[in-house]
mmCIF file of C-alpha atoms (C1' of nucleotides) in Angstrom:
data_model
loop_
_atom_site.group_PDB
_atom_site.id
_atom_site.type_symbol
_atom_site.label_atom_id
_atom_site.label_comp_id
_atom_site.label_asym_id
_atom_site.label_seq_id
_atom_site.Cartn_x
_atom_site.Cartn_y
_atom_site.Cartn_z
ATOM 1 C CA MET A 389 21.159 -14.400 -38.801
ATOM 2 C CA GLY A 390 18.248 -15.333 -36.390
ATOM 3 C CA ARG A 391 18.491 -16.928 -33.090
ATOM 4 C CA ALA A 392 18.899 -20.631 -33.092
ATOM 5 C CA PRO A 393 15.414 -22.455 -32.416
ATOM 6 C CA CYS A 394 15.310 -24.228 -29.054
ATOM 7 C CA CYS A 395 14.110 -27.388 -31.031
ATOM 8 C CA ASP A 396 13.524 -28.608 -34.333
ATOM 9 C CA LYS A 397 10.368 -26.926 -35.288
ATOM 10 C CA ALA A 398 9.660 -29.179 -38.164
ATOM 11 C CA ASN A 399 9.706 -32.354 -36.093
ATOM 12 C CA VAL A 400 7.664 -31.063 -33.096
ATOM 13 C CA LYS A 401 3.914 -31.569 -32.623
ATOM 14 C CA LYS A 402 2.043 -28.361 -31.803
ATOM 15 C CA GLY A 403 -1.384 -27.802 -30.552
ATOM 16 C CA PRO A 404 -3.366 -29.342 -27.717
ATOM 17 C CA TRP A 405 -1.904 -32.241 -25.737
ATOM 18 C CA SER A 406 -3.425 -35.672 -26.015
ATOM 19 C CA PRO A 407 -4.149 -37.697 -22.836
ATOM 20 C CA GLU A 408 -1.476 -40.103 -23.955
ATOM 21 C CA GLU A 409 1.136 -37.315 -24.082
ATOM 22 C CA ASP A 410 0.009 -36.070 -20.827
ATOM 23 C CA ALA A 411 0.350 -39.488 -19.286
ATOM 24 C CA LYS A 412 3.823 -40.055 -20.677
ATOM 25 C CA LEU A 413 5.008 -36.637 -19.420
ATOM 26 C CA LYS A 414 3.530 -36.887 -16.068
ATOM 27 C CA ALA A 415 4.673 -40.546 -15.397
ATOM 28 C CA TYR A 416 8.205 -39.726 -16.463
ATOM 29 C CA ILE A 417 8.537 -36.554 -14.338
ATOM 30 C CA GLU A 418 6.885 -38.144 -11.368
ATOM 31 C CA GLN A 419 9.469 -41.011 -11.694
ATOM 32 C CA HIS A 420 12.600 -39.327 -12.807
ATOM 33 C CA GLY A 421 12.137 -35.601 -12.366
ATOM 34 C CA THR A 422 12.840 -33.181 -15.156
ATOM 35 C CA GLY A 423 16.542 -34.022 -15.049
ATOM 36 C CA GLY A 424 17.267 -30.330 -15.144
ATOM 37 C CA ASN A 425 16.956 -30.170 -18.854
ATOM 38 C CA TRP A 426 13.697 -29.594 -20.298
ATOM 39 C CA ILE A 427 15.015 -29.444 -23.840
ATOM 40 C CA ALA A 428 16.385 -32.998 -23.780
ATOM 41 C CA LEU A 429 13.365 -34.265 -21.944
ATOM 42 C CA PRO A 430 11.004 -34.940 -24.709
ATOM 43 C CA GLN A 431 13.488 -36.993 -26.641
ATOM 44 C CA LYS A 432 14.052 -39.220 -23.490
ATOM 45 C CA ILE A 433 10.363 -39.917 -23.282
ATOM 46 C CA GLY A 434 9.726 -40.050 -26.987
ATOM 47 C CA LEU A 435 7.463 -37.131 -27.240
ATOM 48 C CA LYS A 436 7.474 -35.085 -30.324
ATOM 49 C CA ARG A 437 7.146 -31.952 -28.419
ATOM 50 C CA CYS A 438 9.318 -28.837 -27.809
ATOM 51 C CA GLY A 439 11.029 -28.959 -24.317
ATOM 52 C CA LYS A 440 9.561 -25.647 -23.621
ATOM 53 C CA SER A 441 6.144 -27.014 -24.444
ATOM 54 C CA CYS A 442 6.675 -29.891 -22.066
ATOM 55 C CA ARG A 443 7.705 -27.533 -19.266
ATOM 56 C CA LEU A 444 4.670 -25.422 -19.801
ATOM 57 C CA ARG A 445 2.343 -28.327 -19.831
ATOM 58 C CA TRP A 446 3.789 -29.679 -16.639
ATOM 59 C CA LEU A 447 3.759 -26.389 -14.788
ATOM 60 C CA ASN A 448 0.300 -25.302 -16.063
ATOM 61 C CA TYR A 449 -1.604 -28.410 -16.127
ATOM 62 C CA LEU A 450 0.134 -31.588 -15.033
ATOM 63 C CA ARG A 451 1.835 -30.562 -11.907
ATOM 64 C CA PRO A 452 0.147 -31.742 -8.681
ATOM 65 C CA ASN A 453 -2.248 -29.510 -6.745
ATOM 66 C CA ILE A 454 -3.103 -27.202 -9.590
ATOM 67 C CA LYS A 455 -6.407 -25.359 -9.355
ATOM 68 C CA HIS A 456 -8.266 -24.351 -12.334
ATOM 69 C CA GLY A 457 -11.049 -21.774 -12.381
ATOM 70 C CA GLY A 458 -13.252 -20.674 -9.516
ATOM 71 C CA PHE A 459 -11.254 -17.929 -8.291
ATOM 72 C CA SER A 460 -12.479 -16.767 -4.772
ATOM 73 C CA GLU A 461 -13.042 -13.141 -3.706
ATOM 74 C CA GLU A 462 -9.993 -13.419 -1.582
ATOM 75 C CA GLU A 463 -7.862 -14.502 -4.530
ATOM 76 C CA ASP A 464 -9.291 -11.516 -6.517
ATOM 77 C CA ASN A 465 -8.227 -9.222 -3.982
ATOM 78 C CA ILE A 466 -4.784 -10.513 -3.774
ATOM 79 C CA ILE A 467 -4.342 -10.538 -7.539
ATOM 80 C CA CYS A 468 -5.611 -6.922 -7.770
ATOM 81 C CA SER A 469 -3.548 -5.659 -4.858
ATOM 82 C CA LEU A 470 -0.396 -7.204 -6.196
ATOM 83 C CA TYR A 471 -1.074 -6.122 -9.647
ATOM 84 C CA VAL A 472 -1.329 -2.653 -8.320
ATOM 85 C CA SER A 473 1.961 -2.853 -6.589
ATOM 86 C CA ILE A 474 4.077 -4.803 -9.037
ATOM 87 C CA GLY A 475 2.167 -4.834 -12.269
ATOM 88 C CA SER A 476 1.924 -7.773 -14.435
ATOM 89 C CA ARG A 477 4.358 -9.860 -12.686
ATOM 90 C CA TRP A 478 2.268 -12.924 -12.980
ATOM 91 C CA SER A 479 4.770 -15.327 -11.707
ATOM 92 C CA ILE A 480 5.166 -13.362 -8.474
ATOM 93 C CA ILE A 481 1.333 -13.073 -8.123
ATOM 94 C CA ALA A 482 1.003 -16.811 -8.693
ATOM 95 C CA ALA A 483 3.483 -17.517 -5.979
ATOM 96 C CA GLN A 484 1.072 -15.926 -3.500
ATOM 97 C CA LEU A 485 -1.865 -18.079 -4.545
ATOM 98 C CA PRO A 486 -1.138 -21.802 -3.983
ATOM 99 C CA GLY A 487 -2.281 -24.072 -6.792
ATOM 100 C CA ARG A 488 -2.556 -21.252 -9.250
ATOM 101 C CA THR A 489 -0.267 -20.770 -12.277
ATOM 102 C CA ASP A 490 0.906 -17.503 -13.658
ATOM 103 C CA ASN A 491 -0.859 -18.540 -16.937
ATOM 104 C CA ASP A 492 -4.133 -18.998 -15.072
ATOM 105 C CA ILE A 493 -3.970 -15.691 -13.394
ATOM 106 C CA LYS A 494 -2.905 -13.883 -16.405
ATOM 107 C CA ASN A 495 -5.980 -15.252 -18.256
ATOM 108 C CA TYR A 496 -8.168 -14.569 -15.455
ATOM 109 C CA TRP A 497 -6.983 -11.001 -15.172
ATOM 110 C CA ASN A 498 -7.265 -10.343 -18.937
ATOM 111 C CA THR A 499 -10.592 -11.947 -19.454
ATOM 112 C CA ARG A 500 -12.627 -11.385 -16.253
ATOM 113 C CA LEU A 501 -11.030 -9.259 -13.522
ATOM 114 C CA LYS A 502 -10.178 -6.444 -15.686
ATOM 115 C CA LYS A 503 -13.617 -6.392 -17.201
ATOM 116 C CA LYS A 504 -15.254 -6.802 -13.880
ATOM 117 C CA LEU A 505 -13.452 -3.734 -12.557
ATOM 118 C CA LEU A 506 -13.964 -1.705 -15.666
ATOM 119 C CA GLY A 507 -17.612 -2.563 -15.701
ATOM 120 C CA LYS A 508 -18.050 -1.295 -12.176
ATOM 121 C CA GLN A 509 -16.277 1.741 -13.193
ATOM 122 C CA ARG A 510 -18.325 2.462 -16.303
ATOM 123 C CA LYS A 511 -21.606 2.345 -14.332
ATOM 124 C CA GLU A 512 -20.560 5.311 -12.216
ATOM 125 C CA GLN A 513 -18.713 7.064 -15.052
ATOM 126 C CA GLN A 514 -21.786 8.868 -16.397
ATOM 127 C CA ALA A 515 -22.712 10.228 -12.816
ATOM 128 C CA GLN A 516 -19.114 11.444 -12.453
ATOM 129 C CA ALA A 517 -19.176 13.118 -15.812
ATOM 130 C CA ARG A 518 -22.423 14.894 -14.823
ATOM 131 C CA ARG A 519 -20.720 16.060 -11.641
ATOM 132 C CA VAL A 520 -17.595 17.318 -13.586
ATOM 133 C CA SER A 521 -19.904 19.131 -15.921
ATOM 134 C CA CYS A 522 -21.562 20.962 -13.109
ATOM 135 C CA LEU A 523 -18.320 21.793 -11.596
ATOM 136 C CA LYS A 524 -16.955 23.206 -14.889
ATOM 137 C CA GLN A 525 -19.971 25.342 -15.323
ATOM 138 C CA ALA A 526 -19.711 26.770 -11.786
ATOM 139 C CA GLU A 527 -15.953 27.448 -12.390
ATOM 140 C CA MET A 528 -16.710 29.267 -15.608
ATOM 141 C CA LYS A 529 -19.507 31.267 -13.998
ATOM 142 C CA LYS A 530 -17.036 32.214 -11.232
ATOM 143 C CA GLU A 531 -14.377 33.222 -13.502
ATOM 144 C CA CYS A 532 -16.734 35.384 -15.439
ATOM 145 C CA GLU A 533 -17.791 36.998 -12.140
ATOM 146 C CA ASN A 534 -14.251 37.645 -11.235
ATOM 147 C CA LEU A 535 -13.622 39.391 -14.515
ATOM 148 C CA MET A 536 -16.658 41.559 -14.338
ATOM 149 C CA VAL A 537 -16.902 42.394 -10.646
ATOM 150 C CA PRO A 538 -14.224 44.505 -8.866
ATOM 151 C CA PRO A 539 -12.601 42.627 -5.798
ATOM 152 C CA ILE A 540 -14.767 42.800 -2.693
ATOM 153 C CA THR A 541 -13.624 42.841 0.827
ATOM 154 C CA ILE A 542 -14.081 39.477 2.368
ATOM 155 C CA PRO A 543 -15.851 39.834 5.683
ATOM 156 C CA ALA A 544 -13.968 38.514 8.657
ATOM 157 C CA GLY A 545 -14.530 34.979 9.411
ATOM 158 C CA VAL A 546 -15.482 34.066 5.854
ATOM 159 C CA THR A 547 -12.941 31.979 4.209
ATOM 160 C CA ASN A 548 -11.878 32.863 0.648
ATOM 161 C CA GLN A 549 -11.062 29.322 -0.075
ATOM 162 C CA THR A 550 -13.893 28.341 -2.037
ATOM 163 C CA SER A 551 -14.473 24.796 -2.415
ATOM 164 C CA TYR A 552 -16.082 23.199 -5.370
ATOM 165 C CA TRP A 553 -17.087 20.352 -3.161
ATOM 166 C CA PRO A 554 -20.080 20.279 -0.945
ATOM 167 C CA SER A 555 -19.042 21.298 2.483
ATOM 168 C CA GLU A 556 -20.160 17.977 3.869
ATOM 169 C CA ILE A 557 -17.659 16.111 1.918
ATOM 170 C CA SER A 558 -14.800 18.109 3.443
ATOM 171 C CA GLU A 559 -15.528 16.267 6.638
ATOM 172 C CA PRO A 560 -13.449 13.415 7.394
ATOM 173 C CA ILE A 561 -15.159 10.468 5.849
ATOM 174 C CA PRO A 562 -15.812 7.334 8.104
ATOM 175 C CA VAL A 563 -13.751 4.447 7.219
ATOM 176 C CA PRO A 564 -14.991 1.021 8.119
ATOM 177 C CA THR A 565 -12.603 -0.789 10.339
ATOM 178 C CA SER A 566 -13.036 -3.792 7.995
ATOM 179 C CA SER A 567 -10.562 -1.928 5.630
ATOM 180 C CA VAL A 568 -7.940 -1.901 8.321
ATOM 181 C CA GLN A 569 -8.134 -5.621 9.088
ATOM 182 C CA ASP A 570 -6.958 -6.595 5.700
ATOM 183 C CA TYR A 571 -4.478 -3.992 5.122
ATOM 184 C CA ASN A 572 -1.559 -6.236 4.863
ATOM 185 C CA LEU A 573 -1.960 -6.355 1.108
ATOM 186 C CA HIS A 574 -2.887 -2.728 0.825
ATOM 187 C CA ASN A 575 0.131 -1.452 2.427
ATOM 188 C CA GLN A 576 3.281 -0.634 0.557
ATOM 189 C CA ALA A 577 5.432 -1.570 3.320
ATOM 190 C CA SER A 578 3.623 -4.763 3.845
ATOM 191 C CA LEU A 579 3.990 -5.661 0.314
ATOM 192 C CA ARG A 580 7.630 -4.914 0.544
ATOM 193 C CA SER A 581 8.084 -6.932 3.481
ATOM 194 C CA LEU A 582 6.042 -9.661 1.771
ATOM 195 C CA LEU A 583 8.273 -9.621 -1.242
ATOM 196 C CA THR A 584 11.280 -9.252 0.883
ATOM 197 C CA GLU A 585 10.397 -12.567 2.512
ATOM 198 C CA LEU A 586 10.335 -13.977 -0.844
ATOM 199 C CA GLY A 587 13.859 -12.975 -1.183
ATOM 200 C CA GLY A 588 13.321 -9.702 -2.972
ATOM 201 C CA ARG A 589 15.638 -6.732 -2.831
ATOM 202 C CA PHE A 590 14.140 -3.928 -1.088
ATOM 203 C CA SER A 591 17.054 -2.472 0.676
ATOM 204 C CA ASP A 592 16.946 1.302 1.251
ATOM 205 C CA GLN A 593 19.776 1.612 -1.189
ATOM 206 C CA HIS A 594 17.712 0.117 -3.859
ATOM 207 C CA GLN A 595 14.493 1.830 -3.167
ATOM 208 C CA PRO A 596 12.817 1.175 -6.431
ATOM 209 C CA PRO A 597 11.259 4.151 -8.307
ATOM 210 C CA TYR A 598 7.962 2.544 -8.141
ATOM 211 C CA SER A 599 7.863 3.127 -4.374
ATOM 212 C CA THR A 600 5.589 5.902 -3.312
ATOM 213 C CA LEU A 601 7.664 6.284 -0.204
ATOM 214 C CA ASN A 602 10.653 8.132 -1.333
ATOM 215 C CA SER A 603 10.200 11.665 -2.467
ATOM 216 C CA GLN A 604 13.293 11.716 -4.491
ATOM 217 C CA TYR A 605 11.589 10.092 -7.369
ATOM 218 C CA PRO A 606 9.412 11.967 -9.746
ATOM 219 C CA CYS A 607 6.295 11.299 -7.911
ATOM 220 C CA GLU A 608 4.096 14.218 -6.949
ATOM 221 C CA ILE A 609 2.153 12.000 -4.662
ATOM 222 C CA SER A 610 3.577 10.255 -1.663
ATOM 223 C CA PHE A 611 1.909 8.208 0.860
ATOM 224 C CA PRO A 612 3.090 8.319 4.263
ATOM 225 C CA GLN A 613 4.506 4.995 5.298
ATOM 226 C CA ASP A 614 1.970 4.499 7.762
ATOM 227 C CA GLN A 615 -0.938 5.015 5.513
ATOM 228 C CA VAL A 616 -2.598 2.464 3.564
ATOM 229 C CA TYR A 617 -2.692 3.472 -0.101
ATOM 230 C CA PRO A 618 -5.660 2.945 -2.254
ATOM 231 C CA THR A 619 -5.864 -0.310 -3.990
ATOM 232 C CA PHE A 620 -8.039 -2.237 -6.248
ATOM 233 C CA MET A 621 -9.287 -3.878 -2.982
ATOM 234 C CA ASN A 622 -11.217 -0.759 -2.473
ATOM 235 C CA MET A 623 -13.152 -1.345 -5.751
ATOM 236 C CA LEU A 624 -13.770 -4.959 -5.016
ATOM 237 C CA ASN A 625 -14.614 -4.241 -1.545
ATOM 238 C CA PRO A 626 -16.853 -1.189 -1.383
ATOM 239 C CA ALA A 627 -16.806 -1.151 2.318
ATOM 240 C CA SER A 628 -13.259 -0.209 2.047
ATOM 241 C CA ALA A 629 -12.325 3.402 1.888
ATOM 242 C CA ALA A 630 -9.746 5.226 -0.183
ATOM 243 C CA MET A 631 -7.124 5.936 2.407
ATOM 244 C CA VAL A 632 -6.841 4.796 5.963
ATOM 245 C CA THR A 633 -4.498 6.049 8.642
ATOM 246 C CA THR A 634 -3.316 2.991 10.471
ATOM 247 C CA SER A 635 -0.807 4.514 12.741
ATOM 248 C CA ASN A 636 -3.404 5.883 15.197
ATOM 249 C CA ASN A 637 -6.304 3.599 14.578
ATOM 250 C CA SER A 638 -8.199 6.621 13.532
ATOM 251 C CA ASN A 639 -11.514 5.786 12.196
ATOM 252 C CA THR A 640 -11.598 8.509 9.692
ATOM 253 C CA CYS A 641 -9.796 9.351 6.575
ATOM 254 C CA GLN A 642 -7.204 11.855 7.142
ATOM 255 C CA SER A 643 -5.453 12.683 3.931
ATOM 256 C CA PRO A 644 -6.588 16.187 3.216
ATOM 257 C CA ILE A 645 -3.863 17.019 0.771
ATOM 258 C CA LEU A 646 -4.116 14.124 -1.559
ATOM 259 C CA PHE A 647 -7.708 13.392 -1.360
ATOM 260 C CA GLN A 648 -9.376 16.472 -0.661
ATOM 261 C CA GLY A 649 -12.243 16.493 -2.965
ATOM 262 C CA PHE A 650 -11.882 13.005 -3.988
ATOM 263 C CA GLU A 651 -14.173 11.825 -1.256
ATOM 264 C CA ASN A 652 -16.904 12.283 -3.488
ATOM 265 C CA PHE A 653 -15.435 10.185 -6.101
ATOM 266 C CA PRO A 654 -17.047 6.838 -6.519
ATOM 267 C CA ASN A 655 -15.239 4.732 -4.008
ATOM 268 C CA ASP A 656 -15.881 1.368 -5.386
ATOM 269 C CA HIS A 657 -14.607 1.696 -8.747
ATOM 270 C CA ASP A 658 -12.804 4.736 -9.543
ATOM 271 C CA LEU A 659 -9.291 3.769 -8.452
ATOM 272 C CA ILE A 660 -8.655 1.306 -11.244
ATOM 273 C CA GLU A 661 -6.661 3.848 -13.289
ATOM 274 C CA LEU A 662 -5.595 5.819 -10.240
ATOM 275 C CA VAL A 663 -3.439 3.034 -9.214
ATOM 276 C CA SER A 664 -2.350 2.391 -12.626
ATOM 277 C CA VAL A 665 0.632 4.425 -13.764
ATOM 278 C CA ASN A 666 1.880 3.059 -16.890
ATOM 279 C CA GLN A 667 1.198 5.142 -19.978
ATOM 280 C CA GLN A 668 -0.990 2.477 -21.521
ATOM 281 C CA GLN A 669 -3.219 2.561 -18.474
ATOM 282 C CA THR A 670 -3.204 6.323 -18.287
ATOM 283 C CA ASP A 671 -4.285 6.527 -21.770
ATOM 284 C CA ALA A 672 -7.178 4.252 -20.956
ATOM 285 C CA MET A 673 -7.960 6.424 -18.005
ATOM 286 C CA GLN A 674 -8.040 9.496 -20.057
ATOM 287 C CA GLY A 675 -10.294 7.643 -22.465
ATOM 288 C CA TYR A 676 -12.772 6.679 -19.768
ATOM 289 C CA TYR A 677 -12.844 10.009 -17.792
ATOM 290 C CA GLY A 678 -11.730 12.426 -20.516
ATOM 291 C CA MET A 679 -9.077 15.067 -19.853
ATOM 292 C CA GLU A 680 -11.702 17.237 -18.194
ATOM 293 C CA SER A 681 -12.311 15.020 -15.376
ATOM 294 C CA MET A 682 -8.590 14.181 -15.219
ATOM 295 C CA GLU A 683 -8.227 17.679 -14.102
ATOM 296 C CA MET A 684 -11.035 17.879 -11.603
ATOM 297 C CA GLY A 685 -8.812 17.941 -8.630
ATOM 298 C CA ASN A 686 -6.755 20.964 -9.894
ATOM 299 C CA GLY A 687 -6.844 24.592 -9.517
ATOM 300 C CA SER A 688 -9.914 25.958 -7.866
ATOM 301 C CA THR A 689 -10.487 23.536 -5.058
ATOM 302 C CA GLY A 690 -9.056 26.085 -2.715
ATOM 303 C CA THR A 691 -5.744 24.302 -2.343
ATOM 304 C CA SER A 692 -2.588 25.345 -3.758
ATOM 305 C CA SER A 693 -1.089 23.791 -6.778
ATOM 306 C CA THR A 694 1.372 21.941 -4.778
ATOM 307 C CA GLU A 695 -1.297 20.541 -2.587
ATOM 308 C CA SER A 696 -3.927 19.583 -4.968
ATOM 309 C CA THR A 697 -3.392 16.794 -7.220
ATOM 310 C CA SER A 698 -5.039 16.299 -10.551
ATOM 311 C CA TRP A 699 -6.141 12.781 -11.828
ATOM 312 C CA GLY A 700 -3.553 13.490 -14.553
ATOM 313 C CA ASP A 701 -0.816 14.022 -12.045
ATOM 314 C CA LEU A 702 -2.011 11.087 -10.166
ATOM 315 C CA SER A 703 -2.026 8.855 -13.171
ATOM 316 C CA MET A 704 1.300 10.011 -14.293
ATOM 317 C CA SER A 705 2.971 9.587 -10.988
ATOM 318 C CA SER A 706 4.984 6.682 -9.937
ATOM 319 C CA LEU A 707 2.475 5.467 -7.498
ATOM 320 C CA VAL A 708 3.416 2.014 -8.240
ATOM 321 C CA TYR A 709 5.854 0.628 -10.609
ATOM 322 C CA SER A 710 4.481 -0.978 -13.679
ATOM 323 C CA PRO A 711 6.514 -2.554 -16.502
ATOM 324 C CA LEU A 712 5.000 -0.327 -19.092
ATOM 325 C CA VAL A 713 6.135 2.727 -17.454
ATOM 326 C CA SER A 714 8.261 4.479 -20.040
ATOM 327 C CA ASP A 715 12.026 4.433 -19.365
ATOM 328 C CA HIS A 716 12.299 8.135 -19.439
ATOM 329 C CA GLN A 717 10.545 8.430 -16.126
ATOM 330 C CA TYR A 718 13.602 6.800 -14.597
ATOM 331 C CA GLU A 719 16.136 9.228 -15.925
ATOM 332 C CA GLY A 720 18.958 9.521 -13.417
ATOM 333 C CA MET A 721 17.800 6.786 -11.365
ATOM 334 C CA PRO A 722 17.820 2.898 -11.449
ATOM 335 C CA HIS A 723 15.051 1.509 -13.561
ATOM 336 C CA PRO A 724 13.197 -1.259 -11.679
ATOM 337 C CA ARG A 725 14.453 -3.836 -14.148
ATOM 338 C CA ASP A 726 17.937 -2.892 -13.338
ATOM 339 C CA VAL A 727 17.693 -3.217 -9.643
ATOM 340 C CA GLY A 728 16.597 -6.765 -9.462
ATOM 341 C CA PHE A 729 12.967 -6.649 -9.446
ATOM 342 C CA GLN A 730 12.185 -7.824 -12.952
ATOM 343 C CA GLU A 731 12.448 -11.487 -12.558
ATOM 344 C CA SER A 732 10.952 -13.815 -10.013
ATOM 345 C CA ARG A 733 14.074 -15.656 -9.863
ATOM 346 C CA TYR A 734 15.355 -12.749 -7.851
ATOM 347 C CA PHE A 735 12.927 -13.851 -5.236
ATOM 348 C CA GLY A 736 14.256 -17.255 -4.999
ATOM 349 C CA MET A 737 10.893 -18.793 -5.791
ATOM 350 C CA GLN A 738 11.985 -21.570 -8.032
ATOM 351 C "C1'" DA B 1166 -30.909 -25.647 -37.346
ATOM 352 C "C1'" DA B 1167 -27.587 -22.472 -38.809
ATOM 353 C "C1'" DC B 1168 -25.037 -18.708 -38.208
ATOM 354 C "C1'" DC B 1169 -22.529 -15.186 -35.729
ATOM 355 C "C1'" DG B 1170 -20.156 -13.014 -32.098
ATOM 356 C "C1'" DC B 1171 -18.111 -13.180 -27.890
ATOM 357 C "C1'" DA B 1172 -15.643 -15.216 -23.911
ATOM 358 C "C1'" DT B 1173 -12.312 -18.414 -22.298
ATOM 359 C "C1'" DC B 1174 -8.087 -20.625 -21.882
ATOM 360 C "C1'" DA B 1175 -4.368 -23.662 -23.531
ATOM 361 C "C1'" DA B 1176 -0.512 -23.141 -26.017
ATOM 362 C "C1'" DC B 1177 2.746 -20.649 -28.618
ATOM 363 C "C1'" DC B 1178 6.118 -16.978 -29.488
ATOM 364 C "C1'" DG B 1179 9.896 -13.984 -28.793
ATOM 365 C "C1'" DC B 1180 12.607 -11.831 -25.626
ATOM 366 C "C1'" DC B 1181 15.766 -11.549 -21.728
ATOM 367 C "C1'" DA B 1182 18.712 -13.346 -17.890
ATOM 368 C "C1'" DC B 1183 21.406 -16.745 -16.298
ATOM 369 C "C1'" DT B 1184 25.033 -20.144 -16.512
ATOM 370 C "C1'" DG B 1185 28.778 -22.755 -17.886
ATOM 371 C "C1'" DG B 1186 32.455 -23.491 -21.123
ATOM 372 C "C1'" DA C 588 34.939 -11.134 -22.212
ATOM 373 C "C1'" DC C 589 32.468 -13.675 -25.089
ATOM 374 C "C1'" DC C 590 29.166 -17.173 -26.680
ATOM 375 C "C1'" DA C 591 25.788 -20.778 -26.864
ATOM 376 C "C1'" DG C 592 22.363 -23.310 -24.542
ATOM 377 C "C1'" DT C 593 18.721 -23.237 -21.471
ATOM 378 C "C1'" DG C 594 15.118 -21.619 -18.291
ATOM 379 C "C1'" DG C 595 11.697 -18.524 -17.388
ATOM 380 C "C1'" DC C 596 8.686 -14.825 -18.224
ATOM 381 C "C1'" DG C 597 4.868 -11.922 -20.240
ATOM 382 C "C1'" DG C 598 2.288 -10.948 -24.362
ATOM 383 C "C1'" DT C 599 -0.407 -12.796 -27.987
ATOM 384 C "C1'" DT C 600 -2.972 -16.153 -30.618
ATOM 385 C "C1'" DG C 601 -6.103 -19.529 -32.067
ATOM 386 C "C1'" DA C 602 -9.115 -23.380 -31.121
ATOM 387 C "C1'" DT C 603 -13.152 -24.189 -28.816
ATOM 388 C "C1'" DG C 604 -17.490 -23.635 -26.526
ATOM 389 C "C1'" DC C 605 -21.588 -21.087 -25.493
ATOM 390 C "C1'" DG C 606 -25.409 -17.932 -25.937
ATOM 391 C "C1'" DG C 607 -28.027 -15.000 -28.734
ATOM 392 C "C1'" DT C 608 -30.564 -14.211 -32.998
#
DNA sequence: AACCGCATCAACCGCCACTGG
DNA sequence: ACCAGTGGCGGTTGATGCGGT
């Protein structure tokens, strides 16, 4: 036995709304409000529409101050940053963009923003693949040499920590101050406070697993709380760098552990999957980069295994929570959906 | 001019959480 | 505690428009 339908499907009109229907609905709601019951509303007005359809039409189209199309760069950034942090919680994201509806944002993301980012990424993918290939060759050559040549004494003053990366990229990379200015949506803590302001539950007791700030969760990567973590913003705004230390206003990137070697990674596109942790997106990442490139940060970079972080590790980590993260990642800990993060209603944004 | 493929977006669908009886 | 009704959400679909051939 199936679930009872919310309305009589046989007697409701489907498809695009006519101007007359729009006018009826708008006039009624503006005069009487919704009456707290969408299901009964179409009958009151004399519309042969499902109550849900009326609600959707009102919220997405007829409601005052609705904006359609023409997303600004700033809105792009906000959408991306929030998507990075909370996943496809379109209603929450929409709440940060006055006049925008969740449906609009969802469509915009699916049809344009995602492609825009992936397009940028693909451009550099080939160059990246070439780099990886060279690195692999160098690695194989070195391994062959190690097998064939007896160990040699390393002269004093010469490090045995061979880096696959050119020495120049081991230097701290300059970080434009502009990336610090708009950090409020890059910063996990800021996002938390933003969501908390909205009524979210971010108490320490309910530190959600998607947080990168708590090492108790199965996340090999943790961002110090005073550091800005990489976001899509960096892709949209190439001037932004991968990581910024904000606590001391340093103008250099100081995350040698996490990002050693990654400075050379194209910084205006490559983080699209980095910041995505759900399996679906991870699969996509593997597709784009291939498993080889996913492992590029591992092993022979001169850092220990605990220090270096492969792209695979990164993508699998709980850098951020995403709704598509498989449940098994939360074994023994509260799942985000169970700690009051799933529904925007928890944020009191109605 | 006709056809085709792609992009866009409004609308639908199914699911889940909440609420009140 | 249970159940039905409802609201709200995210994923998906299908109609439409547009550009290219």
